[in-house]
Amino acid sequence: MACRAEFGPSQPFKGARISGSLHMTIQTAVLIETLTALGAEVRWCSCNIFSTQDHAAAAIARDATLLIHEGVKAEEEFERSGKVPDPDSTDNPEFKIVLTIIRDGLKTDARKYRKMKERLVGVSEETTTGVKRLYQMQESGTLLFPAINVNDSVTKSKFDNLYGCRHSLPDGLMRATDVMIAGKVAVVCGYGDVGKGCAAALKQAGARVIVTEIDPICALQALMEGIQILTLEDVVSDADIFVTTTGNKDIIMVDHMRKMKNNAIVCNIGHFDNEIDMNGLETYPGVKRITIKPQTDRWVFPETNTGIIVLAEGRLMNLGCATGHPSFVMSCSFTNQVIAQLELWKEKATGKYEKKVYVLPKHLDEKVAALHLGKLGARLTKLTKAQSEYISIPVDGPYKPAAYRY
């Protein structure tokens, strides 16, 4: 609302066409409405088949914003062959239509997407995994547009990733299973900002938390919080709850799941469903899937007749089994998105942004935080001129160097 109040009257996005791919939740609906209120024409696509909230989608569709309700990705086939998959290669009728539209468009104009690239002003990306892809493209010389890394804004990663997951992980666990967390042994795979939030939530709920980690710095941070660092192989037979938070693939494999205790809970809050080996689980000989309720399945192994409980089919459990992060913390992330898009659009003709990945400057990161303080009743202390000169920091900021670690 603060963004709309400040920027709305000047209509800074007039003439801009913005396309988004993000979970279609009520929080995203407010982001879409904000972009529209600032003058943009908006199209949106949900990025997860389980996270769309129908009431949010319906509300946005009523406002004549084009909405693609579900999306399915052809990334693996494209990566393997460099071609769009044949529409007949899938039984999914929606996917078949999408592939047909793409292929027909290329038949009409083989340069369709190159032309689209030429008019792209830029991209803002707020997920850890998405940002990794952008940096990989930058390194390989295949990045075709300027990109702003919203994920590494302090007001995104230290709030959405950490405090958001601290709230929504236990919410999803309890809605899906009604399990008592206290007294359980919980394994968190990864101790980045998402892992830190998850470990804190489980620990506060009374679980005995163990972390698996590849990074010695993150591992040392966990140890300083009283959390044990072990490998998954060390604890796979003893833990009650497993949470993946890494953004990587092949974290929990089917051989791990076979060794878990009966009714161990397995879930992902990192990114794609390949953090957990769902393909290996689904194709395991003789395995039986029992749906307890939507997004909560018990998988029974034939040799032991014991099973594990997998949430949201290995996809993001906080969105599949609950409603994701609360609105206030998502407001921090989405304000970053609005400001990043404003920055790209404002500077589109200046050459300020090349085909590289950028992070929002510190003064804009601080602005996002400042816009949210009033709602929490905060009153900031103001530097005097003498204090400002003494520590060589401007009275109005930025208050920290770019490399400062919060």
CSV table of C-alpha atoms in Angstrom, one decimal:
chain,number,residue,atom,x,y,z
A,1,MET,CA,0.0,0.0,0.0
A,2,ALA,CA,2.9,2.3,0.7
A,3,CYS,CA,4.2,1.7,-2.8
A,4,ARG,CA,0.9,2.6,-4.3
A,5,ALA,CA,0.6,5.7,-2.2
A,6,GLU,CA,4.1,6.9,-3.2
A,7,PHE,CA,4.3,5.9,-6.9
A,8,GLY,CA,0.6,5.5,-8.0
A,9,PRO,CA,-0.1,9.2,-8.8
A,10,SER,CA,2.8,9.4,-11.3
A,11,GLN,CA,1.9,6.1,-13.1
A,12,PRO,CA,5.6,5.1,-13.6
A,13,PHE,CA,4.8,1.8,-15.3
A,14,LYS,CA,2.6,3.5,-18.0
A,15,GLY,CA,3.4,1.6,-21.3
A,16,ALA,CA,5.1,-1.3,-19.5
A,17,ARG,CA,4.0,-4.9,-20.0
A,18,ILE,CA,5.0,-7.1,-17.1
A,19,SER,CA,4.8,-10.9,-17.1
A,20,GLY,CA,5.2,-12.8,-13.9
A,21,SER,CA,5.7,-16.5,-12.9
A,22,LEU,CA,5.0,-16.9,-9.2
A,23,HIS,CA,2.8,-18.8,-6.9
A,24,MET,CA,-0.8,-17.5,-7.4
A,25,THR,CA,-1.6,-16.6,-3.8
A,26,ILE,CA,-3.5,-13.7,-2.2
A,27,GLN,CA,-0.1,-12.1,-1.5
A,28,THR,CA,0.8,-12.4,-5.2
A,29,ALA,CA,-2.6,-11.0,-6.1
A,30,VAL,CA,-1.8,-7.8,-4.2
A,31,LEU,CA,1.5,-7.6,-6.0
A,32,ILE,CA,-0.3,-7.9,-9.4
A,33,GLU,CA,-2.8,-5.2,-8.3
A,34,THR,CA,0.1,-3.0,-7.2
A,35,LEU,CA,1.8,-3.3,-10.6
A,36,THR,CA,-1.5,-2.5,-12.3
A,37,ALA,CA,-2.1,0.4,-10.0
A,38,LEU,CA,1.2,1.9,-11.1
A,39,GLY,CA,0.2,1.7,-14.7
A,40,ALA,CA,1.5,-1.7,-15.9
A,41,GLU,CA,-0.3,-4.2,-18.1
A,42,VAL,CA,0.2,-7.5,-16.4
A,43,ARG,CA,0.1,-11.2,-17.3
A,44,TRP,CA,0.7,-13.9,-14.8
A,45,CYS,CA,1.5,-17.6,-14.6
A,46,SER,CA,1.5,-19.8,-11.5
A,47,CYS,CA,4.8,-21.6,-11.1
A,48,ASN,CA,3.6,-24.5,-9.0
A,49,ILE,CA,0.7,-26.8,-9.7
A,50,PHE,CA,-0.2,-27.1,-6.0
A,51,SER,CA,0.2,-23.5,-4.8
A,52,THR,CA,-2.5,-21.7,-6.7
A,53,GLN,CA,-5.2,-20.4,-4.4
A,54,ASP,CA,-8.4,-20.5,-6.4
A,55,HIS,CA,-10.0,-17.5,-4.7
A,56,ALA,CA,-7.0,-15.4,-5.4
A,57,ALA,CA,-6.9,-16.5,-9.1
A,58,ALA,CA,-10.6,-15.8,-9.5
A,59,ALA,CA,-10.3,-12.3,-8.0
A,60,ILE,CA,-7.4,-11.4,-10.3
A,61,ALA,CA,-9.2,-12.9,-13.4
A,62,ARG,CA,-12.3,-10.8,-12.6
A,63,ASP,CA,-10.0,-7.7,-12.8
A,64,ALA,CA,-9.3,-8.7,-16.4
A,65,THR,CA,-5.7,-9.7,-15.7
A,66,LEU,CA,-4.7,-12.6,-17.9
A,67,LEU,CA,-4.0,-15.6,-15.7
A,68,ILE,CA,-2.6,-19.0,-16.7
A,69,HIS,CA,-3.9,-21.1,-13.8
A,70,GLU,CA,-1.4,-24.0,-14.1
A,71,GLY,CA,1.9,-24.5,-15.8
A,72,VAL,CA,4.0,-27.5,-16.6
A,73,LYS,CA,7.7,-27.2,-17.6
A,74,ALA,CA,9.5,-28.8,-20.5
A,75,GLU,CA,12.9,-27.8,-19.2
A,76,GLU,CA,14.4,-31.4,-19.1
A,77,GLU,CA,13.5,-32.2,-22.6
A,78,PHE,CA,14.7,-28.9,-23.9
A,79,GLU,CA,17.9,-29.2,-22.0
A,80,ARG,CA,18.5,-32.7,-23.4
A,81,SER,CA,17.6,-32.1,-27.1
A,82,GLY,CA,17.4,-28.3,-27.6
A,83,LYS,CA,13.9,-28.8,-29.0
A,84,VAL,CA,10.4,-28.2,-27.8
A,85,PRO,CA,8.9,-31.5,-26.9
A,86,ASP,CA,6.3,-33.1,-29.2
A,87,PRO,CA,2.8,-32.3,-28.0
A,88,ASP,CA,2.0,-36.0,-28.4
A,89,SER,CA,4.7,-36.9,-25.9
A,90,THR,CA,2.4,-36.1,-23.0
A,91,ASP,CA,-1.0,-37.2,-21.8
A,92,ASN,CA,-1.6,-33.9,-20.0
A,93,PRO,CA,-4.2,-32.1,-22.1
A,94,GLU,CA,-3.1,-28.6,-20.8
A,95,PHE,CA,0.6,-29.3,-21.4
A,96,LYS,CA,-0.3,-30.6,-24.9
A,97,ILE,CA,-2.1,-27.3,-25.7
A,98,VAL,CA,0.9,-25.2,-24.4
A,99,LEU,CA,3.4,-27.2,-26.5
A,100,THR,CA,1.1,-27.0,-29.6
A,101,ILE,CA,0.9,-23.2,-29.2
A,102,ILE,CA,4.6,-22.8,-28.9
A,103,ARG,CA,5.4,-25.1,-31.9
A,104,ASP,CA,2.8,-23.4,-34.1
A,105,GLY,CA,4.1,-20.0,-33.2
A,106,LEU,CA,7.6,-21.1,-34.2
A,107,LYS,CA,6.4,-22.5,-37.5
A,108,THR,CA,4.8,-19.1,-38.3
A,109,ASP,CA,7.9,-17.2,-37.2
A,110,ALA,CA,11.0,-19.0,-36.3
A,111,ARG,CA,12.4,-15.8,-34.8
A,112,LYS,CA,9.4,-15.2,-32.6
A,113,TYR,CA,11.2,-15.6,-29.3
A,114,ARG,CA,14.4,-13.8,-30.5
A,115,LYS,CA,12.2,-10.8,-31.3
A,116,MET,CA,10.6,-11.1,-27.9
A,117,LYS,CA,14.1,-11.1,-26.4
A,118,GLU,CA,15.0,-7.9,-28.3
A,119,ARG,CA,12.2,-5.9,-26.6
A,120,LEU,CA,12.8,-7.3,-23.1
A,121,VAL,CA,13.8,-4.5,-20.7
A,122,GLY,CA,14.9,-6.8,-17.9
A,123,VAL,CA,14.0,-9.4,-15.3
A,124,SER,CA,13.8,-9.4,-11.5
A,125,GLU,CA,14.2,-12.8,-9.8
A,126,GLU,CA,13.4,-13.6,-6.2
A,127,THR,CA,14.2,-17.3,-5.7
A,128,THR,CA,17.6,-18.7,-4.7
A,129,THR,CA,17.3,-21.3,-7.5
A,130,GLY,CA,16.3,-18.8,-10.1
A,131,VAL,CA,19.1,-16.5,-9.2
A,132,LYS,CA,21.6,-19.4,-9.5
A,133,ARG,CA,20.3,-20.0,-13.1
A,134,LEU,CA,20.8,-16.3,-13.9
A,135,TYR,CA,24.4,-16.3,-12.7
A,136,GLN,CA,25.1,-19.5,-14.7
A,137,MET,CA,23.7,-17.8,-17.8
A,138,GLN,CA,25.9,-14.7,-17.1
A,139,GLU,CA,29.0,-16.9,-16.8
A,140,SER,CA,28.2,-18.8,-20.0
A,141,GLY,CA,27.4,-15.7,-22.0
A,142,THR,CA,23.8,-16.7,-22.6
A,143,LEU,CA,22.1,-14.1,-20.5
A,144,LEU,CA,20.0,-12.1,-23.0
A,145,PHE,CA,18.8,-9.3,-20.7
A,146,PRO,CA,19.6,-7.3,-17.6
A,147,ALA,CA,18.5,-9.0,-14.4
A,148,ILE,CA,18.1,-7.8,-10.9
A,149,ASN,CA,18.7,-10.4,-8.1
A,150,VAL,CA,16.0,-9.6,-5.7
A,151,ASN,CA,16.7,-12.8,-3.6
A,152,ASP,CA,19.9,-11.3,-2.2
A,153,SER,CA,18.4,-8.1,-1.0
A,154,VAL,CA,18.6,-8.2,2.7
A,155,THR,CA,14.9,-7.3,3.0
A,156,LYS,CA,14.2,-10.5,1.0
A,157,SER,CA,16.6,-13.2,2.1
A,158,LYS,CA,16.7,-12.3,5.8
A,159,PHE,CA,13.0,-11.9,6.0
A,160,ASP,CA,11.1,-14.0,3.5
A,161,ASN,CA,13.6,-16.9,3.5
A,162,LEU,CA,14.3,-16.9,7.2
A,163,TYR,CA,11.3,-15.5,9.1
A,164,GLY,CA,8.8,-16.6,6.4
A,165,CYS,CA,9.9,-20.3,6.6
A,166,ARG,CA,10.1,-20.1,10.4
A,167,HIS,CA,6.4,-19.4,10.3
A,168,SER,CA,5.1,-21.5,7.4
A,169,LEU,CA,7.1,-24.8,7.9
A,170,PRO,CA,5.4,-25.7,11.2
A,171,ASP,CA,2.1,-24.4,9.8
A,172,GLY,CA,2.3,-26.8,6.9
A,173,LEU,CA,3.5,-29.7,9.0
A,174,MET,CA,0.6,-29.4,11.5
A,175,ARG,CA,-2.1,-28.9,8.9
A,176,ALA,CA,-0.9,-31.9,6.9
A,177,THR,CA,-0.3,-34.3,9.8
A,178,ASP,CA,-1.4,-32.9,13.1
A,179,VAL,CA,1.8,-34.3,14.5
A,180,MET,CA,3.2,-33.1,17.7
A,181,ILE,CA,6.7,-31.7,16.9
A,182,ALA,CA,7.9,-31.6,20.5
A,183,GLY,CA,10.2,-34.6,21.3
A,184,LYS,CA,10.7,-35.6,17.7
A,185,VAL,CA,14.0,-35.8,16.0
A,186,ALA,CA,14.0,-33.5,13.0
A,187,VAL,CA,16.6,-33.4,10.2
A,188,VAL,CA,17.0,-30.1,8.3
A,189,CYS,CA,19.0,-30.6,5.1
A,190,GLY,CA,20.8,-27.3,4.5
A,191,TYR,CA,21.4,-24.3,6.8
A,192,GLY,CA,21.1,-21.3,4.5
A,193,ASP,CA,18.5,-18.7,5.4
A,194,VAL,CA,15.7,-21.1,4.7
A,195,GLY,CA,17.3,-23.8,6.7
A,196,LYS,CA,18.0,-21.4,9.6
A,197,GLY,CA,14.3,-20.5,9.7
A,198,CYS,CA,13.2,-24.1,9.6
A,199,ALA,CA,15.6,-25.3,12.2
A,200,ALA,CA,14.6,-22.4,14.5
A,201,ALA,CA,10.9,-23.2,14.2
A,202,LEU,CA,11.4,-26.9,14.9
A,203,LYS,CA,13.7,-26.2,17.8
A,204,GLN,CA,11.2,-23.7,19.3
A,205,ALA,CA,8.5,-26.3,18.9
A,206,GLY,CA,10.5,-28.7,21.0
A,207,ALA,CA,12.1,-30.9,18.4
A,208,ARG,CA,15.7,-32.2,18.7
A,209,VAL,CA,17.2,-30.7,15.5
A,210,ILE,CA,20.0,-32.1,13.4
A,211,VAL,CA,21.3,-30.3,10.3
A,212,THR,CA,23.1,-31.7,7.3
A,213,GLU,CA,25.3,-29.2,5.5
A,214,ILE,CA,28.2,-29.0,2.9
A,215,ASP,CA,29.4,-25.5,3.9
A,216,PRO,CA,31.7,-25.4,6.9
A,217,ILE,CA,30.7,-21.8,7.8
A,218,CYS,CA,27.0,-22.7,7.8
A,219,ALA,CA,27.8,-25.8,9.8
A,220,LEU,CA,29.7,-23.8,12.4
A,221,GLN,CA,26.7,-21.4,12.7
A,222,ALA,CA,24.4,-24.3,13.4
A,223,LEU,CA,26.8,-25.7,16.0
A,224,MET,CA,26.9,-22.3,17.7
A,225,GLU,CA,23.1,-22.5,18.0
A,226,GLY,CA,23.3,-25.9,19.7
A,227,ILE,CA,22.4,-27.9,16.6
A,228,GLN,CA,24.2,-31.1,15.8
A,229,ILE,CA,25.8,-31.5,12.3
A,230,LEU,CA,25.7,-35.0,10.9
A,231,THR,CA,25.3,-36.6,7.5
A,232,LEU,CA,21.9,-37.9,6.3
A,233,GLU,CA,23.3,-41.5,6.4
A,234,ASP,CA,24.1,-41.0,10.1
A,235,VAL,CA,20.5,-40.2,11.1
A,236,VAL,CA,18.3,-41.6,8.4
A,237,SER,CA,17.0,-44.5,10.5
A,238,ASP,CA,16.4,-42.5,13.7
A,239,ALA,CA,14.7,-39.2,12.7
A,240,ASP,CA,11.0,-38.6,12.7
A,241,ILE,CA,10.9,-35.5,10.4
A,242,PHE,CA,13.0,-34.7,7.3
A,243,VAL,CA,13.0,-31.3,5.7
A,244,THR,CA,15.0,-30.4,2.6
A,245,THR,CA,15.9,-26.7,2.2
A,246,THR,CA,18.8,-26.7,-0.2
A,247,GLY,CA,17.6,-25.7,-3.7
A,248,ASN,CA,19.7,-28.6,-5.0
A,249,LYS,CA,18.7,-32.0,-6.3
A,250,ASP,CA,19.0,-35.6,-5.1
A,251,ILE,CA,19.1,-34.7,-1.4
A,252,ILE,CA,16.9,-37.5,-0.1
A,253,MET,CA,17.0,-40.6,-2.4
A,254,VAL,CA,14.7,-43.6,-2.4
A,255,ASP,CA,17.4,-45.7,-0.7
A,256,HIS,CA,17.3,-43.2,2.2
A,257,MET,CA,13.5,-43.4,2.4
A,258,ARG,CA,13.6,-47.2,2.5
A,259,LYS,CA,15.7,-47.0,5.7
A,260,MET,CA,13.5,-44.5,7.5
A,261,LYS,CA,11.4,-45.5,10.5
A,262,ASN,CA,7.8,-46.2,10.0
A,263,ASN,CA,5.7,-43.1,9.3
A,264,ALA,CA,8.6,-40.7,9.2
A,265,ILE,CA,7.6,-37.5,7.6
A,266,VAL,CA,9.5,-36.3,4.5
A,267,CYS,CA,9.0,-32.8,3.0
A,268,ASN,CA,10.6,-30.1,0.9
A,269,ILE,CA,10.6,-26.3,1.4
A,270,GLY,CA,13.6,-25.6,-0.8
A,271,HIS,CA,12.5,-25.5,-4.4
A,272,PHE,CA,11.8,-28.1,-7.0
A,273,ASP,CA,10.5,-31.6,-6.2
A,274,ASN,CA,13.8,-33.2,-7.3
A,275,GLU,CA,15.3,-32.4,-3.8
A,276,ILE,CA,13.4,-35.6,-2.9
A,277,ASP,CA,13.8,-38.5,-5.3
A,278,MET,CA,10.1,-38.6,-6.1
A,279,ASN,CA,10.7,-40.4,-9.4
A,280,GLY,CA,12.7,-43.1,-7.7
A,281,LEU,CA,9.9,-43.5,-5.1
A,282,GLU,CA,7.1,-43.6,-7.6
A,283,THR,CA,8.8,-46.2,-9.7
A,284,TYR,CA,10.1,-48.4,-6.9
A,285,PRO,CA,8.9,-52.0,-7.5
A,286,GLY,CA,5.9,-52.8,-5.5
A,287,VAL,CA,5.6,-49.5,-3.6
A,288,LYS,CA,2.1,-48.6,-2.6
A,289,ARG,CA,0.8,-45.0,-2.4
A,290,ILE,CA,-2.1,-44.3,0.1
A,291,THR,CA,-3.5,-40.8,0.0
A,292,ILE,CA,-4.4,-39.8,3.5
A,293,LYS,CA,-5.8,-36.5,2.4
A,294,PRO,CA,-4.8,-34.0,-0.4
A,295,GLN,CA,-1.1,-33.4,-0.4
A,296,THR,CA,-0.5,-36.0,2.3
A,297,ASP,CA,0.5,-39.5,1.1
A,298,ARG,CA,1.8,-42.6,2.8
A,299,TRP,CA,4.2,-44.6,0.7
A,300,VAL,CA,4.5,-48.3,1.8
A,301,PHE,CA,7.5,-50.4,0.8
A,302,PRO,CA,6.7,-54.0,0.0
A,303,GLU,CA,9.7,-55.7,1.7
A,304,THR,CA,9.0,-54.2,5.2
A,305,ASN,CA,5.3,-53.2,4.9
A,306,THR,CA,6.3,-50.0,6.6
A,307,GLY,CA,5.9,-46.6,5.1
A,308,ILE,CA,6.8,-42.9,5.1
A,309,ILE,CA,4.6,-39.9,4.8
A,310,VAL,CA,5.5,-37.5,1.9
A,311,LEU,CA,4.0,-34.0,1.8
A,312,ALA,CA,2.9,-32.1,-1.3
A,313,GLU,CA,4.4,-34.8,-3.6
A,314,GLY,CA,7.8,-33.5,-2.8
A,315,ARG,CA,7.0,-29.9,-3.9
A,316,LEU,CA,6.9,-26.9,-1.6
A,317,MET,CA,5.0,-28.1,1.5
A,318,ASN,CA,4.3,-24.7,3.0
A,319,LEU,CA,2.3,-23.8,-0.1
A,320,GLY,CA,0.9,-27.3,-0.9
A,321,CYS,CA,-0.2,-28.1,2.6
A,322,ALA,CA,-0.8,-24.6,3.9
A,323,THR,CA,-1.0,-21.0,2.6
A,324,GLY,CA,2.7,-20.2,2.5
A,325,HIS,CA,4.4,-17.2,4.2
A,326,PRO,CA,2.3,-14.6,5.9
A,327,SER,CA,1.4,-11.4,4.1
A,328,PHE,CA,3.6,-9.0,6.0
A,329,VAL,CA,6.9,-10.8,5.2
A,330,MET,CA,5.8,-11.4,1.6
A,331,SER,CA,5.2,-7.6,1.4
A,332,CYS,CA,9.0,-7.1,2.0
A,333,SER,CA,9.8,-9.5,-0.9
A,334,PHE,CA,7.2,-8.0,-3.3
A,335,THR,CA,8.1,-4.4,-2.5
A,336,ASN,CA,11.6,-5.4,-3.7
A,337,GLN,CA,10.1,-6.8,-6.9
A,338,VAL,CA,8.2,-3.5,-7.5
A,339,ILE,CA,11.2,-1.4,-6.9
A,340,ALA,CA,13.4,-3.6,-9.0
A,341,GLN,CA,10.9,-3.4,-11.9
A,342,LEU,CA,10.7,0.4,-11.5
A,343,GLU,CA,14.5,0.6,-11.6
A,344,LEU,CA,14.7,-1.5,-14.8
A,345,TRP,CA,11.9,0.4,-16.5
A,346,LYS,CA,13.2,3.9,-15.5
A,347,GLU,CA,16.7,3.1,-16.8
A,348,LYS,CA,15.7,1.2,-19.9
A,349,ALA,CA,17.1,3.9,-22.3
A,350,THR,CA,20.1,4.9,-20.3
A,351,GLY,CA,22.3,1.9,-20.7
A,352,LYS,CA,22.8,1.7,-16.9
A,353,TYR,CA,22.0,-2.0,-16.9
A,354,GLU,CA,23.9,-4.3,-19.2
A,355,LYS,CA,23.2,-8.0,-19.8
A,356,LYS,CA,24.4,-8.9,-16.3
A,357,VAL,CA,23.0,-9.8,-12.9
A,358,TYR,CA,22.7,-6.9,-10.4
A,359,VAL,CA,21.6,-6.5,-6.8
A,360,LEU,CA,19.5,-3.6,-5.7
A,361,PRO,CA,21.6,-0.8,-4.3
A,362,LYS,CA,21.7,-0.5,-0.5
A,363,HIS,CA,19.6,2.7,-0.4
A,364,LEU,CA,16.7,0.9,-2.1
A,365,ASP,CA,17.1,-2.1,0.3
A,366,GLU,CA,16.9,0.3,3.2
A,367,LYS,CA,13.8,2.0,1.6
A,368,VAL,CA,12.0,-1.4,1.5
A,369,ALA,CA,12.6,-1.8,5.2
A,370,ALA,CA,11.6,1.8,6.0
A,371,LEU,CA,8.3,1.4,4.2
A,372,HIS,CA,7.4,-1.4,6.6
A,373,LEU,CA,8.4,0.1,9.9
A,374,GLY,CA,5.3,2.2,10.5
A,375,LYS,CA,3.0,-0.8,10.5
A,376,LEU,CA,5.0,-2.2,13.4
A,377,GLY,CA,5.0,1.0,15.4
A,378,ALA,CA,8.7,1.6,15.0
A,379,ARG,CA,10.4,5.0,15.5
A,380,LEU,CA,13.9,5.3,14.1
A,381,THR,CA,16.7,7.3,15.8
A,382,LYS,CA,18.1,10.0,13.6
A,383,LEU,CA,21.8,10.7,13.3
A,384,THR,CA,22.9,14.2,14.2
A,385,LYS,CA,25.1,16.0,11.7
A,386,ALA,CA,28.1,15.6,14.1
A,387,GLN,CA,27.5,11.9,14.5
A,388,SER,CA,27.2,11.6,10.7
A,389,GLU,CA,30.5,13.3,10.1
A,390,TYR,CA,32.2,11.3,12.9
A,391,ILE,CA,31.4,7.9,11.4
A,392,SER,CA,31.3,9.1,7.7
A,393,ILE,CA,27.7,7.9,7.1
A,394,PRO,CA,25.1,10.1,5.5
A,395,VAL,CA,22.3,11.3,7.8
A,396,ASP,CA,19.7,9.7,5.4
A,397,GLY,CA,21.8,6.6,4.6
A,398,PRO,CA,22.8,4.2,3.2
A,399,TYR,CA,23.9,3.1,6.7
A,400,LYS,CA,25.9,0.0,5.8
A,401,PRO,CA,28.5,-0.9,3.1
A,402,ALA,CA,27.3,-3.2,0.3
A,403,ALA,CA,29.4,-6.1,1.8
A,404,TYR,CA,27.9,-5.8,5.3
A,405,ARG,CA,26.5,-9.1,6.6
A,406,TYR,CA,23.4,-8.6,8.6
